Tab-separated table of C-alpha atoms (C1' of nucleotides) in Angstrom:
chain	number	residue	atom	x	y	z
A	360	MET	CA	125.995	103.200	130.195
A	361	GLN	CA	128.428	104.758	127.841
A	362	GLN	CA	127.563	107.536	125.269
A	363	PRO	CA	127.505	106.168	121.540
A	364	LYS	CA	130.741	106.589	119.475
A	365	ASN	CA	129.937	109.613	117.386
A	366	PHE	CA	128.074	111.470	120.080
A	367	LYS	CA	130.225	114.771	120.178
A	368	ARG	CA	130.270	115.119	116.380
A	369	LEU	CA	126.542	114.450	116.182
A	370	LEU	CA	125.783	117.253	118.773
A	371	GLN	CA	127.679	119.598	116.605
A	372	ALA	CA	125.931	118.757	113.381
A	373	LEU	CA	122.673	118.914	115.182
A	374	ALA	CA	123.431	122.350	116.912
A	375	LYS	CA	123.788	123.869	113.510
A	376	GLN	CA	120.148	122.891	112.825
A	377	GLY	CA	118.852	124.144	116.083
A	378	LEU	CA	118.447	120.814	117.648
A	379	ASP	CA	119.666	119.989	121.243
A	380	VAL	CA	120.305	116.129	121.976
A	381	THR	CA	121.025	114.526	125.390
A	382	TYR	CA	121.850	110.953	126.198
A	383	ASN	CA	120.717	109.355	129.555
A	384	ASP	CA	120.387	105.667	130.445
A	385	ARG	CA	119.976	103.893	126.947
A	386	THR	CA	117.797	106.810	125.611
A	387	TYR	CA	118.551	109.736	123.433
A	388	SER	CA	116.359	112.897	123.700
A	389	VAL	CA	116.160	115.296	120.828
A	390	ARG	CA	115.066	118.576	122.118
A	391	LEU	CA	113.647	120.833	119.357
A	392	LYS	CA	114.118	124.368	118.564
A	393	ASP	CA	111.485	126.449	120.308
A	394	SER	CA	110.199	129.085	117.900
A	395	SER	CA	109.635	128.386	114.409
A	396	GLU	CA	108.535	130.642	111.508
A	397	PHE	CA	105.375	128.581	111.607
A	398	ASP	CA	104.433	130.008	114.763
A	399	ARG	CA	104.387	133.331	113.381
A	400	GLN	CA	102.577	132.884	110.398
A	401	ASP	CA	99.260	131.759	111.929
A	402	ALA	CA	97.769	131.477	115.391
A	403	CYS	CA	98.302	127.736	116.041
A	404	PRO	CA	96.044	128.027	119.058
A	405	THR	CA	96.503	126.286	122.200
A	406	ASN	CA	98.095	123.116	121.107
A	407	THR	CA	101.796	122.639	120.019
A	408	SER	CA	103.523	119.656	118.966
A	409	ALA	CA	106.060	117.480	120.690
A	410	LYS	CA	109.126	119.240	122.052
A	411	THR	CA	111.252	115.972	122.363
A	412	ALA	CA	111.425	112.719	120.944
A	413	GLU	CA	113.006	109.780	122.580
A	414	ILE	CA	115.152	107.123	120.859
A	415	LEU	CA	116.255	103.843	122.384
A	416	LEU	CA	119.446	102.833	120.819
A	417	PRO	CA	121.867	100.068	121.481
A	418	GLU	CA	125.046	100.868	123.260
A	419	GLY	CA	128.075	101.724	121.084
A	420	PHE	CA	126.394	102.145	118.016
A	421	PRO	CA	126.505	105.302	115.953
A	422	VAL	CA	123.458	107.249	114.706
A	423	GLU	CA	123.159	109.308	111.805
A	424	ALA	CA	122.511	113.002	112.231
A	425	LYS	CA	120.137	112.726	109.117
A	426	ALA	CA	117.853	110.235	111.129
A	427	LEU	CA	117.887	112.621	114.059
A	428	LYS	CA	116.819	115.525	111.792
A	429	GLN	CA	114.133	113.660	110.230
A	430	LEU	CA	112.691	112.508	113.643
A	431	ALA	CA	112.727	116.005	114.729
A	432	ASN	CA	110.767	117.044	111.685
A	433	LEU	CA	108.278	114.329	112.314
A	434	ALA	CA	107.686	115.447	116.084
A	435	GLN	CA	107.226	119.064	115.130
A	436	ILE	CA	104.536	118.581	112.540
A	437	ARG	CA	101.344	120.284	113.205
A	438	HIS	CA	98.370	121.753	111.215
A	439	PRO	CA	97.243	125.299	111.712
A	440	ALA	CA	93.619	124.214	112.057
A	441	GLY	CA	94.653	122.354	115.321
A	442	GLY	CA	96.109	119.120	114.598
A	443	PHE	CA	99.451	118.377	116.497
A	444	VAL	CA	101.746	115.447	117.703
A	445	CYS	CA	101.429	114.294	121.103
A	446	LYS	CA	104.415	112.182	121.385
A	447	CYS	CA	107.141	111.065	119.084
A	448	CYS	CA	109.766	108.229	119.608
A	449	ALA	CA	112.083	105.861	117.947
A	450	THR	CA	113.140	102.182	118.188
A	451	PRO	CA	116.819	100.759	118.216
A	452	ASP	CA	116.657	99.865	114.331
A	453	PHE	CA	116.494	103.758	113.677
A	454	HIS	CA	118.013	104.836	110.548
A	455	PRO	CA	117.296	107.485	107.882
A	456	GLY	CA	114.757	106.954	105.387
A	457	ASP	CA	114.628	107.948	101.672
A	458	ALA	CA	111.419	109.814	101.916
A	459	GLY	CA	112.178	112.155	104.637
A	460	VAL	CA	110.968	109.951	107.329
A	461	ALA	CA	113.233	107.857	109.602
A	462	ILE	CA	112.736	104.118	109.661
A	463	GLY	CA	111.768	103.087	113.255
A	464	SER	CA	109.946	106.263	114.011
A	465	ILE	CA	106.583	106.339	115.956
A	466	VAL	CA	104.297	109.279	116.122
A	467	GLN	CA	101.021	109.752	118.125
A	468	THR	CA	98.864	112.509	116.904
A	469	GLU	CA	95.622	114.389	117.779
A	470	GLY	CA	93.340	115.811	115.083
A	471	MET	CA	95.605	115.016	112.155
A	472	VAL	CA	97.072	111.988	110.109
A	473	ILE	CA	100.261	112.115	108.038
A	474	PRO	CA	100.265	110.191	104.795
A	475	ALA	CA	103.999	110.928	104.178
A	476	ALA	CA	104.787	109.171	107.830
A	477	VAL	CA	103.335	106.011	106.534
A	478	GLY	CA	104.724	106.390	102.952
A	479	SER	CA	104.522	104.018	100.091
A	480	ASP	CA	105.331	100.772	101.876
A	481	ILE	CA	101.783	100.593	103.437
A	482	ASN	CA	101.361	97.570	105.672
A	483	CYS	CA	104.884	96.215	105.221
A	484	GLY	CA	104.839	93.444	108.002
A	485	MET	CA	105.966	90.172	109.049
A	486	ARG	CA	104.265	86.709	108.989
A	487	LEU	CA	105.566	83.584	110.882
A	488	HIS	CA	104.772	80.116	110.520
A	489	VAL	CA	106.162	76.732	112.178
A	490	ALA	CA	106.200	73.527	110.376
A	491	ASP	CA	106.346	69.915	111.773
A	492	LEU	CA	109.484	69.161	109.771
A	493	SER	CA	112.895	68.550	111.215
A	494	LEU	CA	115.839	70.522	109.654
A	495	GLU	CA	117.478	67.233	108.566
A	496	LYS	CA	114.618	66.142	106.476
A	497	PHE	CA	114.176	69.473	105.201
A	498	LEU	CA	117.693	69.534	103.703
A	499	GLN	CA	117.265	66.043	102.279
A	500	LYS	CA	115.003	67.398	99.584
A	501	ARG	CA	116.206	71.141	99.745
A	502	ASP	CA	117.370	71.331	96.125
A	503	ARG	CA	113.756	70.219	94.787
A	504	PHE	CA	112.013	72.640	97.218
A	505	VAL	CA	114.130	75.546	96.273
A	506	GLN	CA	113.558	74.988	92.549
A	507	LEU	CA	109.768	74.921	93.096
A	508	MET	CA	109.916	78.044	95.347
A	509	LYS	CA	111.994	79.929	92.721
A	510	GLY	CA	109.397	79.148	90.185
A	511	ASP	CA	106.564	80.434	92.476
A	512	TYR	CA	108.214	83.562	93.703
A	513	PHE	CA	110.383	84.743	90.794
A	514	PHE	CA	108.642	83.295	87.769
A	515	GLY	CA	104.800	83.184	88.997
A	516	THR	CA	104.289	79.404	88.242
A	517	ARG	CA	101.527	79.417	90.401
A	518	ASP	CA	97.996	80.570	89.536
A	519	VAL	CA	96.894	83.296	91.762
A	520	ALA	CA	94.074	84.579	89.355
A	521	MET	CA	90.767	86.136	90.782
A	522	THR	CA	87.396	87.007	89.422
A	523	ALA	CA	86.729	90.778	89.370
A	524	LYS	CA	84.416	90.286	92.238
A	525	THR	CA	87.015	88.695	94.275
A	526	SER	CA	89.448	91.241	93.563
A	527	ARG	CA	87.235	94.024	94.718
A	528	ALA	CA	86.386	92.032	97.947
A	529	LEU	CA	90.302	91.848	98.519
A	530	PHE	CA	90.737	95.583	98.492
A	531	GLN	CA	87.528	96.354	100.351
A	532	TYR	CA	87.445	93.921	103.234
A	533	GLY	CA	90.880	92.369	103.509
A	534	ILE	CA	91.280	88.546	104.531
A	535	PRO	CA	87.877	87.465	105.628
A	536	GLY	CA	85.772	88.856	102.807
A	537	TRP	CA	88.318	87.939	100.241
A	538	LEU	CA	88.079	84.262	101.580
A	539	ASP	CA	84.255	84.403	101.268
A	540	ALA	CA	84.646	85.651	97.847
A	541	MET	CA	87.043	82.995	96.866
A	542	LEU	CA	84.348	80.308	97.224
A	543	ASP	CA	83.650	81.086	93.481
A	544	ALA	CA	87.180	81.412	92.566
A	545	PRO	CA	88.413	79.960	89.298
A	546	THR	CA	89.453	76.341	89.660
A	547	GLY	CA	93.190	75.985	90.082
A	548	SER	CA	93.468	79.145	92.261
A	549	ILE	CA	95.819	78.204	95.010
A	550	VAL	CA	93.838	78.978	98.210
A	551	LYS	CA	90.851	77.183	97.120
A	552	SER	CA	92.108	73.905	98.514
A	553	ASN	CA	92.764	75.367	101.861
A	554	LEU	CA	89.980	77.773	102.660
A	555	HIS	CA	89.018	76.234	105.920
A	556	GLN	CA	92.567	76.525	107.407
A	557	LEU	CA	93.027	79.997	105.989
A	558	ALA	CA	89.552	81.092	107.778
A	559	ASP	CA	90.823	79.311	111.252
A	560	GLU	CA	94.055	81.372	110.977
A	561	ILE	CA	92.316	84.707	110.751
A	562	ASP	CA	92.502	85.443	114.414
A	563	ARG	CA	96.281	85.234	114.412
A	564	VAL	CA	96.521	88.168	112.023
A	565	TYR	CA	96.570	91.557	113.405
A	566	LEU	CA	93.208	93.212	113.235
A	567	GLY	CA	91.914	89.938	111.764
A	568	GLY	CA	93.750	90.921	108.538
A	569	SER	CA	90.643	93.403	107.615
A	570	MET	CA	90.427	97.159	107.491
A	571	ASN	CA	87.701	99.235	106.023
A	572	GLY	CA	88.910	99.674	102.540
A	573	ASP	CA	87.226	100.581	99.213
A	574	TRP	CA	88.230	99.137	96.024
A	575	LYS	CA	87.687	102.663	94.337
A	576	TRP	CA	91.310	103.557	95.666
A	577	ALA	CA	92.699	100.500	94.003
A	578	PRO	CA	94.618	100.856	90.678
A	579	GLU	CA	92.054	100.568	88.071
A	580	GLU	CA	93.478	97.515	86.199
A	581	LEU	CA	93.055	95.349	89.338
A	582	VAL	CA	89.294	96.215	89.850
A	583	PRO	CA	87.556	95.721	86.641
A	584	ASP	CA	83.858	95.302	86.119
A	585	THR	CA	83.979	91.699	84.962
A	586	GLY	CA	86.353	88.942	84.018
A	587	ILE	CA	89.538	87.487	85.407
A	588	VAL	CA	92.321	89.434	87.171
A	589	ARG	CA	95.833	88.378	86.765
A	590	ASP	CA	97.904	90.661	89.039
A	591	GLY	CA	101.537	90.308	88.559
A	592	GLY	CA	102.173	91.931	91.828
A	593	LEU	CA	100.151	89.672	94.030
A	594	ALA	CA	102.285	86.890	95.895
A	595	THR	CA	105.553	88.472	95.204
A	596	ILE	CA	108.176	89.312	97.669
A	597	GLY	CA	109.337	92.696	96.492
A	598	GLY	CA	112.793	94.203	96.878
A	599	GLY	CA	114.662	96.093	99.578
A	600	ASN	CA	114.800	94.421	102.851
A	601	HIS	CA	111.858	92.118	102.025
A	602	PHE	CA	112.373	88.382	102.167
A	603	VAL	CA	110.972	85.054	102.805
A	604	GLU	CA	113.303	82.820	105.117
A	605	ILE	CA	113.390	79.113	106.121
A	606	GLN	CA	114.406	78.871	109.786
A	607	VAL	CA	114.830	76.498	112.527
A	608	VAL	CA	113.327	76.952	116.000
A	609	GLU	CA	116.723	76.878	117.824
A	610	GLU	CA	115.769	77.689	121.530
A	611	ILE	CA	112.805	78.200	123.549
A	612	GLU	CA	113.197	80.935	126.238
A	613	ASP	CA	109.479	81.374	127.401
A	614	LYS	CA	108.212	77.809	127.528
A	615	ALA	CA	104.699	78.423	128.483
A	616	THR	CA	103.986	81.222	125.993
A	617	ALA	CA	105.588	79.139	123.189
A	618	PHE	CA	103.497	76.164	124.052
A	619	VAL	CA	100.391	78.481	123.728
A	620	TRP	CA	101.667	79.700	120.433
A	621	GLY	CA	102.254	76.278	119.069
A	622	VAL	CA	105.981	76.814	118.807
A	623	ARG	CA	108.512	73.993	119.714
A	624	GLN	CA	112.157	73.547	119.640
A	625	GLY	CA	113.582	71.832	116.537
A	626	GLN	CA	110.632	72.779	114.336
A	627	LEU	CA	111.289	74.212	110.842
A	628	ALA	CA	109.662	77.859	110.662
A	629	PHE	CA	109.157	80.165	107.925
A	630	THR	CA	109.357	84.137	108.069
A	631	ILE	CA	107.808	86.428	105.459
A	632	HIS	CA	108.734	90.186	105.205
A	633	SER	CA	106.671	91.813	102.545
A	634	GLY	CA	104.024	94.474	102.018
A	635	SER	CA	101.461	95.958	99.524
A	636	ARG	CA	103.997	96.340	96.646
A	637	ASN	CA	102.860	98.528	93.989
A	638	VAL	CA	99.475	99.147	95.415
A	639	GLY	CA	100.904	100.944	98.303
A	640	LYS	CA	103.262	102.761	96.179
A	641	TYR	CA	100.289	103.973	94.102
A	642	ILE	CA	98.137	104.760	97.070
A	643	GLY	CA	100.870	106.333	99.220
A	644	GLY	CA	102.247	108.543	96.609
A	645	MET	CA	98.748	109.695	95.594
A	646	TRP	CA	97.943	110.778	99.199
A	647	ARG	CA	101.300	112.270	99.898
A	648	ASP	CA	100.650	114.630	96.916
A	649	ARG	CA	96.982	115.303	98.083
A	650	ALA	CA	98.026	116.130	101.486
A	651	GLN	CA	100.346	118.726	99.999
A	652	SER	CA	97.634	120.140	97.887
A	653	ALA	CA	95.243	120.338	100.874
A	654	TRP	CA	97.788	122.515	102.944
A	655	PRO	CA	96.049	126.076	103.421
A	656	LYS	CA	96.823	128.074	100.433
A	657	HIS	CA	97.691	131.368	102.402
A	658	LEU	CA	100.534	129.487	104.320
A	659	LYS	CA	104.025	128.810	103.191
A	660	TYR	CA	105.085	125.249	103.375
A	661	PRO	CA	106.795	124.059	106.335
A	662	ASP	CA	110.412	123.427	105.606
A	663	TYR	CA	110.289	119.633	106.447
A	664	ARG	CA	107.683	119.093	103.658
A	665	LEU	CA	105.770	116.312	105.428
A	666	PHE	CA	101.972	117.483	105.228
A	667	PRO	CA	99.463	116.555	107.709
A	668	LEU	CA	95.694	116.194	107.005
A	669	SER	CA	93.578	117.988	109.538
A	670	VAL	CA	90.431	116.379	110.946
A	671	THR	CA	89.093	119.860	111.585
A	672	ALA	CA	90.013	121.645	108.142
A	673	ASN	CA	89.532	118.415	105.948
A	674	PRO	CA	87.427	115.757	107.842
A	675	ASN	CA	86.606	114.087	104.384
A	676	LEU	CA	90.121	113.957	103.187
A	677	VAL	CA	91.078	112.294	106.455
A	678	ARG	CA	88.330	109.820	106.231
A	679	GLU	CA	89.197	109.033	102.597
A	680	TYR	CA	92.962	108.939	103.301
A	681	LEU	CA	92.273	106.310	106.066
A	682	GLN	CA	90.172	104.374	103.881
A	683	ALA	CA	92.695	104.460	101.036
A	684	GLU	CA	95.399	103.365	103.388
A	685	ALA	CA	93.232	100.419	104.556
A	686	THR	CA	92.714	99.511	101.079
A	687	ALA	CA	96.438	99.165	100.445
A	688	ALA	CA	96.654	97.437	103.828
A	689	ASN	CA	94.134	94.728	102.978
A	690	TYR	CA	96.284	93.943	99.794
A	691	GLY	CA	99.614	93.820	102.100
A	692	PHE	CA	97.741	91.177	104.470
A	693	ILE	CA	96.623	89.082	101.621
A	694	ASN	CA	100.182	89.269	99.747
A	695	ARG	CA	101.735	87.880	102.789
A	696	LEU	CA	99.202	85.267	103.168
A	697	LEU	CA	99.625	84.122	99.640
A	698	LEU	CA	103.495	84.171	99.869
A	699	ALA	CA	102.939	81.855	102.987
A	700	GLU	CA	100.440	79.588	101.283
A	701	LEU	CA	102.602	79.126	98.222
A	702	LEU	CA	105.359	77.999	100.386
A	703	ARG	CA	103.154	75.784	102.652
A	704	LEU	CA	101.752	74.055	99.649
A	705	ARG	CA	105.193	73.310	98.261
A	706	LEU	CA	106.341	71.966	101.729
A	707	ARG	CA	103.474	69.494	101.697
A	708	GLU	CA	104.201	68.676	97.993
A	709	VAL	CA	107.876	67.874	98.827
A	710	TYR	CA	107.826	66.560	102.168
A	711	GLY	CA	104.276	64.927	102.604
A	712	ASP	CA	101.249	66.170	104.387
A	713	LEU	CA	102.441	68.104	107.500
A	714	ALA	CA	101.177	70.839	109.793
A	715	ALA	CA	102.426	74.232	109.074
A	716	PRO	CA	100.217	76.726	111.131
A	717	LEU	CA	100.504	80.285	111.521
A	718	VAL	CA	101.976	81.718	114.342
A	719	TYR	CA	101.380	85.399	113.640
A	720	ASP	CA	101.059	88.215	111.138
A	721	LEU	CA	101.645	91.753	112.108
A	722	PRO	CA	102.048	95.199	110.288
A	723	HIS	CA	104.887	97.642	111.010
A	724	ASN	CA	104.093	100.256	108.709
A	725	ILE	CA	100.505	101.785	109.256
A	726	THR	CA	98.254	104.179	110.835
A	727	LEU	CA	96.251	102.838	113.797
A	728	PHE	CA	93.720	104.278	116.136
A	729	GLU	CA	94.949	103.255	119.688
A	730	GLY	CA	93.575	104.702	122.917
A	731	ASN	CA	91.674	107.530	121.186
A	732	ARG	CA	94.772	108.696	119.269
A	733	TRP	CA	96.369	107.983	115.817
A	734	VAL	CA	99.560	105.999	116.273
A	735	ILE	CA	101.636	106.097	112.987
A	736	ARG	CA	104.541	103.415	113.004
A	737	LYS	CA	107.100	103.713	110.154
A	738	GLY	CA	109.134	100.497	110.622
A	739	ALA	CA	107.964	99.777	114.119
A	740	CYS	CA	105.946	96.867	115.432
A	741	PRO	CA	103.017	97.375	117.661
A	742	ALA	CA	104.052	95.559	120.919
A	743	HIS	CA	101.036	95.551	123.280
A	744	PRO	CA	101.045	93.358	126.283
A	745	GLN	CA	100.673	89.520	125.454
A	746	GLN	CA	100.884	90.291	121.714
A	747	PRO	CA	103.427	88.230	119.558
A	748	VAL	CA	106.010	90.380	118.021
A	749	ILE	CA	108.406	89.133	115.210
A	750	ILE	CA	111.809	90.894	114.837
A	751	PRO	CA	114.054	89.400	112.145
A	752	GLY	CA	117.872	89.579	112.130
A	753	SER	CA	119.803	89.777	108.756
A	754	MET	CA	120.192	86.525	106.614
A	755	GLY	CA	123.190	85.521	108.591
A	756	THR	CA	121.693	85.934	112.032
A	757	THR	CA	119.035	84.791	114.590
A	758	SER	CA	115.437	86.120	114.167
A	759	TYR	CA	113.222	86.524	117.210
A	760	LEU	CA	109.625	85.543	118.464
A	761	LEU	CA	108.803	87.885	121.329
A	762	ILE	CA	106.002	88.887	123.498
A	763	GLY	CA	104.896	92.586	123.793
A	764	LYS	CA	104.897	94.391	127.184
A	765	GLY	CA	102.983	97.416	126.201
A	766	ASN	CA	105.583	100.022	127.271
A	767	SER	CA	103.847	103.482	126.985
A	768	GLU	CA	107.015	105.428	126.823
A	769	PHE	CA	107.559	104.007	123.555
A	770	LEU	CA	103.958	103.953	122.385
A	771	SER	CA	103.565	100.070	122.901
A	772	SER	CA	106.068	99.383	120.065
A	773	ALA	CA	109.205	97.540	119.224
A	774	SER	CA	111.638	97.608	116.417
A	775	HIS	CA	110.879	95.916	113.259
A	776	GLY	CA	114.410	94.623	112.457
A	777	ALA	CA	118.124	95.134	113.438
A	778	GLY	CA	118.239	98.287	111.308
A	779	ARG	CA	120.481	99.155	108.274
A	780	VAL	CA	124.027	100.445	108.925
A	781	ARG	CA	125.470	100.776	105.532
A	782	SER	CA	123.734	101.994	102.507
A	783	ARG	CA	123.044	100.080	99.306
A	784	PHE	CA	125.284	102.349	97.623
A	785	ASP	CA	128.000	102.131	99.876
A	786	LEU	CA	128.124	98.420	99.921
A	787	ASN	CA	127.901	98.076	95.925
A	788	ARG	CA	130.285	100.960	95.157
A	789	GLU	CA	133.538	100.288	93.102
A	790	GLY	CA	136.430	99.288	95.506
A	791	ALA	CA	134.339	98.119	98.228
A	792	ASP	CA	135.424	94.741	99.813
A	793	LYS	CA	132.864	92.395	98.359
A	794	SER	CA	134.400	89.239	99.677
A	795	GLU	CA	132.212	86.924	101.508
A	796	GLU	CA	133.949	87.300	104.708
A	797	ALA	CA	133.755	91.107	104.624
A	798	LEU	CA	129.997	90.986	103.897
A	799	GLY	CA	129.252	88.353	106.550
A	800	LEU	CA	127.940	85.891	103.836
A	801	THR	CA	130.045	83.006	104.837
A	802	GLY	CA	127.653	79.926	105.280
A	803	VAL	CA	124.583	82.127	104.291
A	804	ASP	CA	122.249	80.275	101.800
A	805	CYS	CA	120.434	83.185	99.746
A	806	ILE	CA	118.260	82.263	96.837
A	807	THR	CA	118.077	85.197	94.509
A	808	LEU	CA	118.442	85.946	90.767
A	809	ARG	CA	120.367	89.114	91.340
A	810	GLU	CA	123.877	89.067	92.682
A	811	GLU	CA	123.742	92.752	93.694
A	812	ARG	CA	120.801	91.855	96.177
A	813	ARG	CA	123.077	89.406	98.145
A	814	ILE	CA	125.663	92.151	98.469
A	815	GLU	CA	123.134	95.120	99.309
A	816	GLU	CA	121.374	92.726	102.018
A	817	ALA	CA	124.201	91.001	103.236
A	818	PRO	CA	124.575	90.624	107.116
A	819	ALA	CA	127.337	93.374	106.990
A	820	ALA	CA	124.613	95.803	105.844
A	821	TYR	CA	122.806	95.422	109.164
A	822	LYS	CA	123.521	95.965	112.900
A	823	PRO	CA	124.043	92.759	114.869
A	824	ILE	CA	120.496	91.797	116.240
A	825	GLN	CA	121.624	90.786	119.789
A	826	PRO	CA	122.308	94.409	121.115
A	827	VAL	CA	119.112	95.719	119.263
A	828	ILE	CA	116.985	92.856	121.078
A	829	ASP	CA	118.932	93.416	124.312
A	830	VAL	CA	118.230	97.094	124.845
A	831	GLN	CA	114.488	96.402	124.067
A	832	ILE	CA	114.284	93.869	126.860
A	833	ALA	CA	116.088	96.158	129.230
A	834	ALA	CA	113.768	98.921	128.581
A	835	GLY	CA	110.683	96.783	129.010
A	836	LEU	CA	109.444	96.775	125.173
A	837	VAL	CA	109.255	92.966	124.762
A	838	GLY	CA	110.300	89.660	126.173
A	839	VAL	CA	112.064	86.733	124.199
A	840	VAL	CA	109.900	83.700	123.570
A	841	ALA	CA	111.948	81.959	120.940
A	842	ARG	CA	115.154	82.232	118.698
A	843	LEU	CA	114.918	81.349	115.195
A	844	LYS	CA	117.976	80.388	113.248
A	845	PRO	CA	118.292	81.157	109.428
A	846	VAL	CA	118.490	78.122	107.090
A	847	LEU	CA	117.854	79.927	103.734
A	848	THR	CA	116.727	83.089	102.531
A	849	PHE	CA	114.660	84.078	99.316
A	850	LYS	CA	115.407	87.561	97.971
A	851	ALA	CA	113.756	88.786	94.844
B	576	DA	C1'	109.400	100.831	99.817
B	577	DT	C1'	109.327	101.008	93.998
B	578	DG	C1'	110.801	96.448	87.691
B	579	DT	C1'	114.652	102.012	91.814
B	580	DG	C1'	119.066	105.043	91.881
B	581	DC	C1'	123.267	107.161	94.768
DNA sequence: ATGTGC
């Protein structure tokens, strides 16, 4: 396989930063500089962090030096009390992140967690439903449906109010405990009419949609002592690459698996990509700062400024961080559930009673304990054997439902999308070609209140999905179950 | 990612 386009230039840029990169059979290997100042500051005993980080990349696409540098930084994080990185790797939607951690990075640690590696967008993830409705019938009443959804997603026309008790249960327990608490929800609250189906679908949510949270970490105004909570952030899509998309199941590749998962050719489908909104921002930001404050006072900050929390040095802080992260994760699971429920209710309202079951819901921005170690995925899906994996293309291209293969070389993970190739700034700047053709928007039905969102998130902003999927199949990360074609996309 | 900022 040939080397990527900008390989030589990349080597030069990275050599200046003390990084050595090789390319072999679909995979980059970033070798880190051997000695750092850090080594001399403190006896970091027997354990040292990873010396290499592997990246799976689609053939013929450039990769940014900034992203490689960020991955190298992540790989060499360690804590003087003994925490270290066991393994670090990246998926083919790899690109630089704003907060110092590249999207598509996966890091396995021992003895430490890294709040900054998860970042603000805690439990960002993907949720897929199928619906027993043909594309033809859907399009007949498309305008009415879109009008109703715009109200729900952009203007909050549906009541998602909760009692104080229910709000606390949401943060504390995630989906199951929250559904229990919903039994006494105010009348008119949207999930009340469908509690049984939502309970039946819990086993199709990663971790059962439940982590060990504590409402004490939630923003104060969302966990009052008594009264009704009206949270303007809940059941909203959010910005950036988040979306809700109506799709059609275009083609089944793995018939047996699709049958078991309840997916059939010609069905309508909808995919939700969203996370924990402001709650994750609040908790992620708080803990990034707390991890920095907990860094040993007598040591200089490491130059990458990504601070781990050590199990040996600060066991309580590690426990509390994981609980705080879980609190935001619970909110993320329920946000996606509500976005889907709003859509399912409107489908039934417009097209009559129809089945629209959940296929799967999985996070791609989260710390998970797997095989006795922490695995932190930043824009990467878990892809364990037999597990459903959802990888969306841009709003103009195919999305994929896949089955995980549990490739340990890539820490049982897969990409969470195609990966951005052009920055928002680049696409929006003066003088840029903003024609439909140049942006790949021809024939794309994008519902948004903001024109700049269509431009920032246009198909031209992303890699084509096909090579991104192909390289992951070739490397044994996933197998294709079904292809989903976009029909229309909601972007906030 | 974020009622944002190159």
